Short mmCIF file of C-alpha atoms in Angstrom, two decimals:
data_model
loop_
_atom_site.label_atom_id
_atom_site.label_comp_id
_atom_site.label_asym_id
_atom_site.label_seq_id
_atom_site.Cartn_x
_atom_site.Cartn_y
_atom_site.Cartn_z
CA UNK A 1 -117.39 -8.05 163.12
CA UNK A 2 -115.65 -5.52 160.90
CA UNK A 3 -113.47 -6.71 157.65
CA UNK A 4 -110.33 -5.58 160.06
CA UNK A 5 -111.45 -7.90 162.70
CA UNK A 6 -111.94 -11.12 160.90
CA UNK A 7 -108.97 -10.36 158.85
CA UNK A 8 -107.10 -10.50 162.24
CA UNK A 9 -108.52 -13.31 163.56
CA UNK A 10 -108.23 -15.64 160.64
CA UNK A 11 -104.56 -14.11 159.50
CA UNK A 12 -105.89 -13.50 156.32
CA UNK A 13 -105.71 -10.32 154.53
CA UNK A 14 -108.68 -8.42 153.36
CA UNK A 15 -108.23 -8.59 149.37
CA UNK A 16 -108.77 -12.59 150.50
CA UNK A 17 -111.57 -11.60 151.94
CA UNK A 18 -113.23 -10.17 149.42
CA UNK A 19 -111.95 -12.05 146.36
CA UNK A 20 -113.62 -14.65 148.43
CA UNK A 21 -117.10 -13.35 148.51
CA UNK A 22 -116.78 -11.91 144.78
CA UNK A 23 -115.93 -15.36 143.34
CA UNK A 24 -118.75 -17.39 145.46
CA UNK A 25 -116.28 -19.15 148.29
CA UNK A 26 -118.60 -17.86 150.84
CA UNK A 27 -121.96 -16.22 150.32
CA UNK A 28 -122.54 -12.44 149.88
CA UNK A 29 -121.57 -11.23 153.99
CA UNK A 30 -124.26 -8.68 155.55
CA UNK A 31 -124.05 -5.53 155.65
CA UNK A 32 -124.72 -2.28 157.36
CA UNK A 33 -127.38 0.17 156.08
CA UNK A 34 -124.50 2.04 154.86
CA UNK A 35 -123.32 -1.12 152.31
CA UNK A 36 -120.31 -1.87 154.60
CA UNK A 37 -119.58 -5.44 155.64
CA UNK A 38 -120.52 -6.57 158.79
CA UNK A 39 -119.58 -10.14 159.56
CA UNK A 40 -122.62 -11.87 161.06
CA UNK A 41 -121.79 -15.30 163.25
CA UNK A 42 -123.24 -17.39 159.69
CA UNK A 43 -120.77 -15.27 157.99
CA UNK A 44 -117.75 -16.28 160.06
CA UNK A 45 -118.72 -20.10 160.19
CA UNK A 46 -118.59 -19.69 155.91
CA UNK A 47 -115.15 -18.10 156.50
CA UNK A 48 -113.99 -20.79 158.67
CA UNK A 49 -115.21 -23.53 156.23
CA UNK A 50 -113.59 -21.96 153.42
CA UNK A 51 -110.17 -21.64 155.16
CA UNK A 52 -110.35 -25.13 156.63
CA UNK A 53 -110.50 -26.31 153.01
CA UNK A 54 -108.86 -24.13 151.23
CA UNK A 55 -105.52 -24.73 153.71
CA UNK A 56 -106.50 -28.91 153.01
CA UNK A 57 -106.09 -28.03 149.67
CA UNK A 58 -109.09 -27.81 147.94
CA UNK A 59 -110.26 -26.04 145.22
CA UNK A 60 -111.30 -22.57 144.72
CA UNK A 61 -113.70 -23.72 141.52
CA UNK A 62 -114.74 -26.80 144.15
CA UNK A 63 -115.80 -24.42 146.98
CA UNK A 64 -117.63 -22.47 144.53
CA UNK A 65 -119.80 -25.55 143.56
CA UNK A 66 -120.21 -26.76 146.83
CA UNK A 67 -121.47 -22.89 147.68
CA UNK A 68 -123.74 -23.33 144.97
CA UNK A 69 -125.10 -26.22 145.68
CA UNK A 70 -125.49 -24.82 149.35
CA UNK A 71 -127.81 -22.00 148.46
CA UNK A 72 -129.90 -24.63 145.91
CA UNK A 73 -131.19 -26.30 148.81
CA UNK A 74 -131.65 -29.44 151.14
CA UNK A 75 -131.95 -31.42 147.28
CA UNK A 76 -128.03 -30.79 147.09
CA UNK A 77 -127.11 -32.71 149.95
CA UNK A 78 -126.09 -35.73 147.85
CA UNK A 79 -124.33 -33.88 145.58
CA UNK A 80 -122.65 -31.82 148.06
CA UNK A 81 -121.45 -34.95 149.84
CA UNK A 82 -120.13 -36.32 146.65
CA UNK A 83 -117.74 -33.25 146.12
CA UNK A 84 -116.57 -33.13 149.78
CA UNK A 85 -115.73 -36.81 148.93
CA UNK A 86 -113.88 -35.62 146.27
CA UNK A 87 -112.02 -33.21 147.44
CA UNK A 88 -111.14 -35.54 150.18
CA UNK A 89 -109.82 -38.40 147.48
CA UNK A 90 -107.53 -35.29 146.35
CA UNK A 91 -106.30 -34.23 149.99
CA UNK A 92 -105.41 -37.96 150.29
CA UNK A 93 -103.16 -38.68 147.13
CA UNK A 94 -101.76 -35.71 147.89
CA UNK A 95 -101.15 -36.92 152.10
CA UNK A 96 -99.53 -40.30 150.41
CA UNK A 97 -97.13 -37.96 148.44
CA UNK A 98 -96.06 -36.61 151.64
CA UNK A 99 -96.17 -39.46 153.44
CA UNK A 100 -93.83 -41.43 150.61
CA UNK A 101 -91.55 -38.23 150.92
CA UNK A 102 -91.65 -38.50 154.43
CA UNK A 103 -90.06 -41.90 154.74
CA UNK A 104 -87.25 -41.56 152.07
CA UNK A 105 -86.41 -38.70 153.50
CA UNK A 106 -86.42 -40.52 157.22
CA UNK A 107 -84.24 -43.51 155.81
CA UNK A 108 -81.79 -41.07 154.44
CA UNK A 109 -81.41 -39.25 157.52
CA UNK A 110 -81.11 -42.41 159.73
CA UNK A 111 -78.39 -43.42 157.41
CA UNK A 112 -76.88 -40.10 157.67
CA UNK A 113 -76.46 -40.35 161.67
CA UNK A 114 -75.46 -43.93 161.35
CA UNK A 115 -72.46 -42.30 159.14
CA UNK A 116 -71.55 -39.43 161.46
CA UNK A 117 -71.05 -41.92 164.21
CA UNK A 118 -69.31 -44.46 162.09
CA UNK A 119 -67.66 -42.28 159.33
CA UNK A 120 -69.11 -44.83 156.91
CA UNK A 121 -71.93 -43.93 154.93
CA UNK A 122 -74.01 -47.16 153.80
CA UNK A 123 -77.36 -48.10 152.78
CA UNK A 124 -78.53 -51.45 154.19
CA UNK A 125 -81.02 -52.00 151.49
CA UNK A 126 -80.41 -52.01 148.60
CA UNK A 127 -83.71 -51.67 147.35
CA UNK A 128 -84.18 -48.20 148.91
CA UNK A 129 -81.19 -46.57 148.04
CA UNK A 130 -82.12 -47.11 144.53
CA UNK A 131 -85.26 -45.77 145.25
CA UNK A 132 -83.63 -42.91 146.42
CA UNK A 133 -82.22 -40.33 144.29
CA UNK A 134 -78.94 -38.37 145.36
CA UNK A 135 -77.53 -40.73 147.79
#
């Protein structure tokens, strides 16, 4: 596949692309006898991993060291289990973030409709409206 086509397919844009192979995301891509990239089936599966994790939310620097540790060798395997671990940890503190969000937001809303039908706008606990900033 051409730059153009994986570009398309993965709604990414080529600068991406390549900033991703220059910095060590995914491993130097082949290329035709006339140096221009040709995206080989291990290529795109490197592409795929990176986006998968980079849109989870991990680390440029982490996929870098997990690339690394890749090319180093079946020796890495702990260590590249220990930073998908890792980045995992991160992805979920920053899921519980959300997720806290989530449900202040929800009360607030279901007090909300409880006030357009009643014209009364009241919080039934008063524990979470002081948790909740803005009332």
């Amino acid at each position: 596949m051409t730059i153009k086509e994986v570009c398309e397919k993965y709604n990414i844009t080529p600068d991406t692309l390549r900033y991703y192979e220059r910095v060590g995301v995914i491993p130097e891509v082949h290329r035709t006898a006339g140096g221009i990239r040709d995206y080989q089936e291990s290529d795109i599966k490197w592409v795929e991993h990176a986006l998968c994790l980079r849109d989870a939310g991990v680390s440029v620097e982490k996929l870098i060291e997990y690339v690394k540790l890749y090319q180093q060798g079946s020796d890495t395997f702990e260590a590249r289990a220990n930073l998908l671990r890792q980045a995992k940890e991160e992805i979920l503190k920053v899921r519980k973030k959300y997720d806290d969000a989530i449900e202040k937001l929800d009360y607030k809303i279901s007090r909300y409709e409880v006030a357009m039908q009643t014209g009364e706008l009241k919080w039934e606990c008063p524990e979470a409206a002081r948790n909740i900033k803005g009332n």
